[in-house]
Amino acid sequence: MGETARRLPDTVLRRLRTAGDWLRYGARLLERSGAAHGQGFLDAGEESATLLAHALGLPWEALGEALPRPMPVPAAARLRDLLERRALDREPTAYLTGEAWFGGLRFRVDPRVLIPRSYLVECLPTLAERLGAERVRRAADACTGSGCLAILMAKAFPDAVVDATDLSPGALEVARLNVADHGLGARVRLALADGLGDLRGPYDLIVSNPPYEPEELRSTLPDEFRREPAMALFAGADGMDVVRTLLAQSAERLSPGGLLAMEVGGLRGAIEVAYPELRAEWLPTADGSDCVLCATRAALRAGVTKPAARRASRGGTGRARAARGKGRAR
Ligand SMILES: C[S@@+](CC[C@H](N)C(=O)[O-])C[C@H]1O[C@@H](n2cnc3c(N)ncnc32)[C@H](O)[C@@H]1O
């Protein structure tokens, strides 16, 4: 399809007068174009409002007042470009605006990092209650991406120093910006590492939202999701490559009363088969997927050192479900 054919029609756009007209047009366009949501947004309406606010240079909360007013010409040009890139080129909204809101905080994002949507954000209060927020002194976030979970952990555990790792130098650059934005340079330490690398801990809490999709899923993802880094999503033929590493590393590096909390998408069955002796708990999540494994050091030491023979996992995963439209709320 040529460039001209991919532009939105002037005849329709000329009829849009107010910011509210553009909001409704954007939502309809995203619905009709079959754009996939789930990268931090629930639906086309939310994405349209976010793009409109960005084009107007307004915070989301100020949008209501702007809706009845005429759309300024420069903002209309900016929004047209954003809508074309979102609806026609399938760029994710968060990459277009350069930010994502997650756990009540703003994070910078770009195509070097996964757009934040981990279930772990729901689990942090439970973990703080169990461990005692003030008693956690050393924590780790393996596979930190944008640094969102490490930063939220540093806020939830005010006396903790958090080691945050990633195998992608680009992701760590984004994380560095976010750590600085939130003024946490003294407490969140970033490191290039495979899993936890040679960081020894011992940690009172290790969290991770690793890549956990089987490779075979790659070709089935909507275009928006393929714009995220492949290494943020896929982890070998069975999706378990990084999960295996982190289970083994955590068994060695948790403090005696420490906990591992790891999002594993649809891998629960595969983990239960591969580690039959692992007495893990599955933390509840609001949508009922309950896909966050939680294990003590003792459980990991008893259950992870001798995994059963590997078996390939089949079936959907958390991020694949998101790709099919089950969005993660802001
Ligand atoms: C699913 S993303 C999670 C990012 C972030 N924690 C979040 O929840 O938004 C997984 C991250 O793991 C990183 N990664 C992939 N393989 C890794 C490995 N072996 N060791 C450390 N990080 C890895 C990717 O670069 C990516 O940033």
Short mmCIF file of C-alpha atoms in Angstrom, two decimals, residues 39 43 45 47 77 89 94 100 110 117 128 134 178 186 191 193 264 277 290 295 315 318:
data_model
loop_
_atom_site.label_atom_id
_atom_site.label_comp_id
_atom_site.label_asym_id
_atom_site.label_seq_id
_atom_site.Cartn_x
_atom_site.Cartn_y
_atom_site.Cartn_z
CA GLN A 39 -0.52 -2.46 26.07
CA ASP A 43 -10.03 0.14 24.84
CA GLY A 45 -11.72 5.27 23.85
CA GLU A 47 -6.26 5.34 23.58
CA ALA A 77 -2.13 18.17 12.46
CA ASP A 89 1.03 1.66 11.07
CA ALA A 94 2.62 4.47 24.68
CA ALA A 100 3.12 4.94 30.28
CA ASP A 110 10.20 3.67 23.87
CA ARG A 117 1.50 -3.93 32.43
CA ALA A 128 4.74 -5.70 51.67
CA GLU A 134 10.21 -1.78 56.71
CA ASN A 178 13.14 6.55 34.90
CA ALA A 186 20.74 6.16 45.49
CA ALA A 191 23.12 -3.87 36.19
CA ALA A 193 23.03 -9.30 33.73
CA VAL A 264 4.86 -16.46 34.50
CA GLU A 277 8.42 -30.83 44.30
CA ASP A 290 -3.41 -15.82 39.19
CA ALA A 295 7.90 -19.12 46.74
CA GLY A 315 -1.19 -23.02 25.20
CA GLY A 318 -0.53 -13.88 29.90
#
